[in-house]
Coordinates of C-alpha atoms in Angstrom, one line a residue:
X13 CA 137.6 95.7 54.0
X14 CA 139.6 92.7 55.2
X15 CA 142.6 94.9 55.9
X16 CA 140.4 97.3 58.0
X17 CA 138.8 94.5 60.0
X18 CA 142.2 92.8 60.6
X19 CA 143.5 96.1 62.0
X20 CA 140.5 96.2 64.4
X21 CA 141.4 92.9 66.1
X22 CA 141.4 93.8 69.8
X23 CA 143.6 90.9 70.9
X24 CA 147.0 92.5 70.1
X25 CA 145.9 95.7 71.8
X26 CA 144.7 94.0 74.9
X27 CA 147.9 92.1 75.3
X28 CA 149.9 95.3 74.7
X29 CA 148.0 97.1 77.5
X30 CA 147.9 94.3 80.1
X31 CA 148.4 95.8 83.6
X32 CA 150.7 94.4 86.2
X33 CA 149.3 91.8 88.6
X34 CA 148.0 93.3 91.8
X35 CA 148.8 92.2 95.4
X36 CA 145.3 91.0 95.7
X37 CA 142.7 89.6 93.3
X38 CA 142.3 90.2 89.6
X39 CA 138.7 90.4 88.3
X40 CA 137.9 90.7 84.6
X41 CA 134.5 92.1 83.7
X42 CA 133.1 93.5 80.5
X43 CA 130.5 93.8 77.8
X44 CA 130.4 94.2 74.1
X45 CA 130.8 92.4 70.8
X46 CA 134.5 92.1 71.4
X47 CA 134.3 91.3 75.1
X48 CA 134.6 87.5 74.9
X49 CA 137.7 87.5 72.6
X50 CA 139.3 90.1 74.7
X51 CA 138.6 88.0 77.8
X52 CA 140.0 84.9 76.1
X53 CA 143.2 86.8 75.3
X54 CA 143.7 87.7 79.0
X55 CA 142.7 84.2 80.1
X56 CA 145.4 82.7 78.0
X57 CA 148.2 85.0 79.1
X58 CA 147.5 85.9 82.7
X59 CA 149.8 83.9 85.0
X60 CA 148.2 84.8 88.3
X61 CA 144.8 84.0 89.8
X62 CA 141.9 85.3 87.7
X63 CA 138.1 85.3 87.6
X64 CA 135.2 87.4 86.4
X65 CA 132.3 87.7 84.0
X66 CA 131.8 89.2 80.5
X67 CA 128.7 89.6 78.3
X68 CA 128.7 89.4 74.5
X69 CA 126.2 89.1 71.8
X70 CA 124.7 85.7 70.9
X71 CA 127.1 84.0 68.5
X72 CA 130.1 86.2 69.5
X73 CA 131.4 84.0 72.4
X74 CA 134.9 82.7 72.9
X75 CA 136.3 79.9 75.0
X76 CA 137.6 80.9 78.4
X77 CA 138.7 78.7 81.3
X78 CA 138.6 81.2 84.2
X79 CA 136.3 84.0 83.0
X80 CA 132.6 83.3 82.5
X81 CA 131.2 84.3 79.1
X82 CA 127.5 85.1 78.9
X83 CA 125.7 85.6 75.6
X84 CA 122.8 88.0 75.5
X85 CA 120.5 90.1 73.3
X86 CA 121.5 92.9 71.0
X87 CA 120.5 95.6 70.0
X88 CA 117.4 95.0 72.2
X89 CA 118.4 94.1 75.7
X90 CA 117.0 90.8 77.2
X91 CA 116.9 88.9 80.5
X92 CA 120.2 87.2 79.8
X93 CA 121.9 90.6 79.7
X94 CA 120.2 91.7 82.9
X95 CA 121.3 88.5 84.7
X96 CA 124.8 89.0 83.4
X97 CA 124.9 92.6 84.6
X98 CA 123.9 91.4 88.1
X99 CA 126.6 88.8 88.0
X100 CA 129.2 91.4 87.0
X101 CA 128.1 93.6 89.9
X102 CA 128.4 90.6 92.2
X103 CA 131.9 89.9 90.8
X104 CA 133.3 93.3 91.8
X105 CA 131.6 93.6 95.1
X106 CA 133.7 93.4 98.3
X107 CA 137.0 94.2 96.6
X108 CA 139.8 96.1 98.4
X109 CA 142.4 98.6 97.3
X110 CA 144.8 95.6 96.8
X111 CA 142.6 94.3 94.1
X112 CA 142.4 95.0 90.3
X113 CA 139.4 95.2 88.0
X114 CA 140.1 94.9 84.3
X115 CA 137.1 96.1 82.4
X116 CA 136.8 95.0 78.7
X117 CA 134.4 97.4 77.0
X118 CA 133.4 97.4 73.3
X119 CA 130.6 98.5 71.1
X120 CA 127.3 96.8 71.7
X121 CA 128.0 96.8 75.5
X122 CA 125.4 99.3 76.2
X123 CA 122.6 97.0 75.1
X124 CA 124.2 93.9 76.5
X125 CA 124.9 95.3 80.0
X126 CA 121.2 95.8 80.5
X127 CA 120.4 96.4 84.2
X128 CA 117.5 98.9 84.5
X129 CA 117.4 101.4 87.3
X130 CA 115.3 100.5 90.3
X131 CA 111.7 101.2 89.5
X132 CA 112.2 100.8 85.8
X133 CA 111.3 97.5 84.2
X134 CA 113.3 95.6 81.5
X135 CA 110.2 95.8 79.3
X136 CA 110.1 99.6 79.6
X137 CA 113.8 99.7 78.7
X138 CA 113.3 97.4 75.8
X139 CA 110.5 99.6 74.4
X140 CA 112.5 102.8 74.8
X141 CA 115.5 101.2 73.1
X142 CA 113.4 99.9 70.2
X143 CA 111.8 103.2 69.6
X144 CA 115.1 105.1 69.7
X145 CA 116.7 102.7 67.2
X146 CA 113.9 103.4 64.8
X147 CA 113.8 107.2 65.4
X148 CA 116.9 108.2 63.5
X149 CA 118.7 109.2 66.8
X150 CA 122.5 109.2 66.8
X151 CA 124.5 106.7 68.8
X152 CA 125.6 109.4 71.3
X153 CA 122.0 110.4 71.9
X154 CA 120.9 106.8 72.3
X155 CA 123.7 106.1 74.8
X156 CA 122.9 109.3 76.8
X157 CA 119.4 107.9 77.4
X158 CA 120.8 104.4 78.2
X159 CA 123.1 105.8 80.8
X160 CA 120.4 107.5 82.7
X161 CA 117.9 104.6 82.9
X162 CA 120.7 102.1 83.8
X163 CA 121.9 100.7 87.1
X164 CA 125.4 100.0 85.9
X165 CA 126.4 102.5 83.2
X166 CA 127.7 106.1 83.4
X167 CA 130.5 105.0 85.8
X168 CA 128.2 103.1 88.2
X169 CA 130.2 99.9 87.7
X170 CA 133.4 101.7 88.8
X171 CA 131.5 102.9 91.9
X172 CA 130.5 99.3 92.7
X173 CA 134.1 98.1 92.3
X174 CA 135.6 100.8 94.6
X175 CA 138.2 100.9 96.2
X176 CA 139.8 98.5 93.7
X177 CA 142.0 99.8 91.0
X178 CA 140.3 99.8 87.5
X179 CA 141.9 99.5 84.1
X180 CA 139.5 99.8 81.3
X181 CA 140.5 98.5 77.8
X182 CA 138.2 99.8 75.1
X183 CA 137.4 98.9 71.5
X184 CA 135.9 102.1 70.2
X185 CA 132.8 102.3 68.0
X186 CA 132.2 105.9 68.8
X187 CA 133.2 108.7 66.3
X188 CA 136.2 110.5 67.8
X189 CA 136.8 107.7 70.3
X190 CA 135.0 109.5 73.2
X191 CA 135.8 106.9 75.8
X192 CA 132.9 107.8 78.2
X193 CA 130.4 107.1 75.3
X194 CA 131.7 103.6 74.4
X195 CA 129.0 101.2 75.7
X196 CA 127.7 104.1 77.7
X197 CA 130.8 104.2 79.9
X198 CA 130.2 101.8 82.8
X199 CA 133.6 102.5 84.3
X200 CA 134.1 106.1 83.2
X201 CA 132.8 109.5 84.2
X202 CA 129.6 110.9 82.6
X203 CA 129.3 114.5 81.4
X204 CA 125.6 114.2 80.5
X205 CA 122.6 114.7 82.7
X206 CA 119.1 113.3 83.2
X207 CA 117.7 116.5 81.6
X208 CA 119.7 115.7 78.5
X209 CA 118.2 112.2 78.4
X210 CA 114.7 113.6 78.8
X211 CA 115.2 116.2 76.1
X212 CA 116.4 113.5 73.6
X213 CA 113.3 111.3 74.3
X214 CA 110.9 114.2 73.9
X215 CA 112.7 115.5 70.7
X216 CA 112.3 112.2 69.0
X217 CA 108.7 111.7 70.2
X218 CA 109.4 108.6 72.2
X219 CA 106.6 107.5 74.5
X220 CA 108.1 107.9 78.0
X221 CA 106.7 105.6 80.7
X222 CA 105.7 107.4 83.9
X223 CA 108.3 105.6 85.9
X224 CA 111.1 106.7 83.5
X225 CA 109.8 110.3 83.4
X226 CA 109.6 110.5 87.2
X227 CA 113.1 109.2 87.5
X228 CA 114.6 111.6 84.9
X229 CA 112.8 114.6 86.5
X230 CA 113.0 113.9 90.2
X231 CA 116.0 111.6 91.0
X232 CA 119.3 113.2 92.2
X233 CA 122.2 113.0 89.8
X234 CA 123.9 109.7 90.3
X235 CA 126.2 108.9 87.4
X236 CA 129.8 109.5 88.2
X237 CA 131.1 112.9 87.1
X238 CA 134.7 113.8 86.0
X239 CA 135.5 115.2 89.5
X240 CA 134.4 111.9 91.1
X241 CA 136.8 109.7 89.1
X242 CA 139.2 107.9 91.4
X243 CA 142.9 108.3 90.8
X244 CA 143.3 104.5 90.6
X245 CA 141.2 104.4 87.4
X246 CA 142.8 104.6 83.9
X247 CA 141.8 103.5 80.4
X248 CA 143.3 102.7 76.9
X249 CA 141.7 102.5 73.5
X250 CA 143.1 99.2 72.0
X251 CA 141.2 99.2 68.7
X252 CA 139.5 102.0 66.8
X253 CA 138.0 103.2 63.5
X254 CA 141.1 105.4 63.0
X255 CA 143.3 102.3 62.9
X256 CA 140.9 100.5 60.6
X257 CA 140.5 103.3 58.1
X258 CA 144.3 103.8 58.0
X259 CA 144.7 100.1 57.2
X260 CA 142.1 100.3 54.4
X261 CA 143.9 103.4 53.0
X262 CA 147.2 101.4 52.9
X263 CA 145.5 98.5 51.2
X264 CA 144.0 100.9 48.6
X265 CA 147.3 102.5 47.9
X266 CA 148.9 99.1 47.4
X267 CA 146.2 98.4 44.8
X268 CA 146.9 101.6 42.9
X269 CA 144.2 103.8 44.4
X270 CA 145.0 107.2 46.0
X271 CA 143.1 107.1 49.3
X272 CA 140.8 110.0 50.4
X273 CA 140.0 109.3 54.1
X274 CA 137.0 111.3 55.2
X275 CA 137.4 110.2 58.8
X276 CA 135.3 108.4 61.4
X277 CA 133.0 111.3 62.4
X278 CA 130.5 110.6 59.6
X279 CA 126.9 110.6 61.0
X280 CA 123.5 111.4 59.7
X281 CA 120.7 109.6 57.8
X282 CA 122.3 106.7 56.0
X283 CA 120.7 107.2 52.6
X284 CA 121.6 110.9 52.7
X285 CA 125.2 110.1 53.6
X286 CA 125.2 107.7 50.6
X287 CA 124.1 110.5 48.3
X288 CA 126.9 112.8 49.6
X289 CA 129.5 110.1 49.0
X290 CA 128.1 109.7 45.5
X291 CA 128.6 113.4 44.8
X292 CA 132.2 113.2 46.0
X293 CA 132.8 110.2 43.8
X294 CA 131.3 111.8 40.7
X295 CA 133.4 114.9 41.3
X296 CA 136.5 112.8 41.5
X297 CA 135.6 110.8 38.4
X298 CA 134.6 113.7 36.1
X299 CA 136.5 116.8 37.5
X300 CA 139.4 115.3 39.4
X301 CA 138.3 117.1 42.6
X302 CA 139.1 116.8 45.4
X303 CA 141.5 114.2 44.0
X304 CA 142.1 112.5 40.7
X305 CA 140.9 109.0 39.9
X306 CA 141.9 106.2 40.5
X307 CA 141.0 106.9 44.1
X308 CA 139.4 105.3 47.1
X309 CA 137.0 107.3 49.2
X310 CA 137.1 105.8 52.7
X311 CA 135.0 106.7 55.7
X312 CA 133.8 105.4 59.1
X313 CA 131.4 106.4 61.8
X314 CA 127.8 105.4 62.4
X315 CA 124.9 106.6 60.3
X316 CA 121.3 106.3 61.5
X317 CA 118.1 105.1 59.9
X318 CA 114.6 106.5 60.5
X319 CA 112.3 103.5 60.2
X320 CA 109.0 104.2 58.5
X321 CA 108.5 100.9 56.5
X322 CA 108.3 97.3 57.5
X323 CA 111.1 95.8 55.4
X324 CA 114.5 94.3 56.3
X325 CA 117.8 96.1 56.2
X326 CA 120.6 97.9 58.1
X327 CA 122.2 101.3 57.8
X328 CA 124.9 100.1 55.4
X329 CA 122.4 98.7 53.0
X330 CA 120.5 102.0 53.1
X331 CA 123.8 103.9 52.6
X332 CA 124.5 101.9 49.5
X333 CA 121.1 102.3 48.1
X334 CA 121.3 106.1 48.5
X335 CA 124.8 105.9 46.9
X336 CA 123.7 103.8 43.9
X337 CA 120.8 106.2 43.2
X338 CA 123.1 109.1 43.4
X339 CA 125.7 107.5 41.1
X340 CA 123.0 106.9 38.4
X341 CA 124.8 103.9 37.0
X342 CA 128.2 105.7 36.5
X343 CA 130.5 103.1 34.9
X344 CA 133.6 104.0 36.9
X345 CA 132.5 103.7 40.5
X346 CA 132.1 100.7 42.8
X347 CA 131.5 100.6 46.6
X348 CA 131.3 98.4 49.6
X349 CA 129.9 99.3 53.1
X350 CA 129.9 97.0 56.1
X351 CA 129.5 97.1 59.8
X352 CA 132.9 95.9 61.2
X353 CA 131.2 93.6 63.7
X354 CA 129.8 91.5 60.8
X355 CA 126.2 92.5 61.5
X356 CA 124.4 95.2 59.6
X357 CA 121.6 96.2 62.0
X358 CA 119.9 93.0 63.0
X359 CA 120.4 91.0 59.8
X360 CA 122.9 88.2 59.0
X361 CA 125.0 90.2 56.6
X362 CA 127.8 92.7 57.3
X363 CA 126.8 94.9 54.4
X364 CA 126.7 94.9 50.7
X365 CA 128.4 96.1 47.5
X366 CA 127.3 98.5 44.7
X367 CA 128.7 97.9 41.2
X368 CA 128.4 100.1 38.0
X369 CA 125.6 97.9 36.8
X370 CA 123.6 97.7 40.1
X371 CA 120.7 99.8 38.9
X372 CA 120.6 98.0 35.6
X373 CA 120.5 94.6 37.2
X374 CA 117.9 95.8 39.7
X375 CA 115.7 97.0 37.0
X376 CA 115.9 93.7 35.1
X377 CA 114.7 92.0 38.3
X378 CA 111.9 94.5 38.9
X379 CA 113.6 96.0 41.9
X380 CA 113.1 99.7 42.5
X381 CA 115.8 100.9 45.0
X382 CA 113.7 104.1 45.7
X383 CA 110.8 101.9 46.8
X384 CA 113.1 99.7 48.8
X385 CA 114.4 102.7 50.7
X386 CA 110.9 104.0 51.3
X387 CA 110.0 100.6 52.9
X388 CA 113.4 100.2 54.7
X389 CA 113.8 97.0 52.7
X390 CA 117.3 97.3 51.2
X391 CA 118.5 93.9 52.6
X392 CA 115.9 92.3 50.4
X393 CA 117.0 94.2 47.3
X394 CA 120.7 93.5 47.7
X395 CA 120.0 89.8 48.6
X396 CA 118.0 89.5 45.3
X397 CA 121.0 91.0 43.5
X398 CA 123.4 88.6 45.1
X399 CA 125.4 91.5 46.4
X400 CA 125.3 91.0 50.2
X401 CA 128.6 90.8 52.0
X402 CA 128.5 88.1 54.7
X403 CA 131.4 87.7 57.1
X404 CA 129.8 86.2 60.2
X405 CA 130.7 87.6 63.6
X406 CA 134.1 89.3 63.5
X407 CA 134.3 89.7 67.3
X408 CA 135.3 93.3 67.1
X409 CA 133.4 96.5 66.6
X410 CA 134.8 99.8 65.3
X411 CA 131.6 100.7 63.5
X412 CA 131.0 101.1 59.8
X413 CA 133.6 100.8 57.1
X414 CA 132.7 102.4 53.7
X415 CA 134.9 102.2 50.7
X416 CA 134.1 103.8 47.3
X417 CA 136.5 103.1 44.4
X418 CA 136.6 105.5 41.6
X419 CA 138.4 104.0 38.6
X420 CA 137.4 105.8 35.4
X421 CA 135.4 108.6 33.9
X422 CA 132.1 108.1 32.1

């Protein structure tokens, strides 16, 4: 895990991809859990004049002398994020073709850069976000909706900065590194439509305020499309799950485990993904398929959680509970799952671990993991077991890191 998170540090990537100084002004803007540390890297290495504004999550800030850092709410947007988005639009207004905008975009930016479209209130946007996060919708679906009720996402920030050149540096938390989906693509073209957003809301049974429905049905298309992208705009992914998983695989190999990397495209209900990983681990342990033990099954991506209970917990805790139940106390498997940003959902832990005796210890404490899952209360269960993983904010975000070690047969 430590190797994977170290490989996700965006600072080296930012400094590698720094553009040349323009004839005119350089303005840094951005949003996401890595935005402040990315801005600090530029602030410390840029020799010319510099200014700008970035927004990050509360507790994820970093010291900058020339770039303003605003902390705001995540995953539910708040007024600080709305004010910050307005300040970012102000920072890029009135620029010329001699000027340069460096946009620092990372996971979490979609909630943090929270400027609702005209006619839609922040409270309506908060309610829609909250319901979507509990619905089991995937991150791409959630961000599609966010784009189309936003005044700054889906390329609208790039439109506001025109005719300045734009260089977007991205820390990817999106499976497959779809650049336009990271933080809902404020500087990149959008391939989705308002009809897509409306269909997602209706499919998940989200209560749609009249103002939002009217906008999605009646407003003309106004996100930037691929044909609209100015030639002066380019981007680079400076940190990603692929790099993190490759680093975890190298670390596993160094410890004597053959890595089996499932990739960063893993999505679906967290507890069900956990059950699938358990099946793969058992097959490796007992049948030597798809690889012999000792091995490390490594995966990334972002699972989802359909919230039906009133407990505490994030998707990694639910993944691990589903895994533990699927393993049924197998003595040769242990696992860890964390969110690379250090926050599993909205709790204070990055994730947790499962050990061969997890179910036995849980039973001795009167903890039923099936009941915990039913109440979405897996944080409480792993906390009682003493098996939470707490890192604090890592100031990066390449999504989840899951590692299952298979080290012996039954």
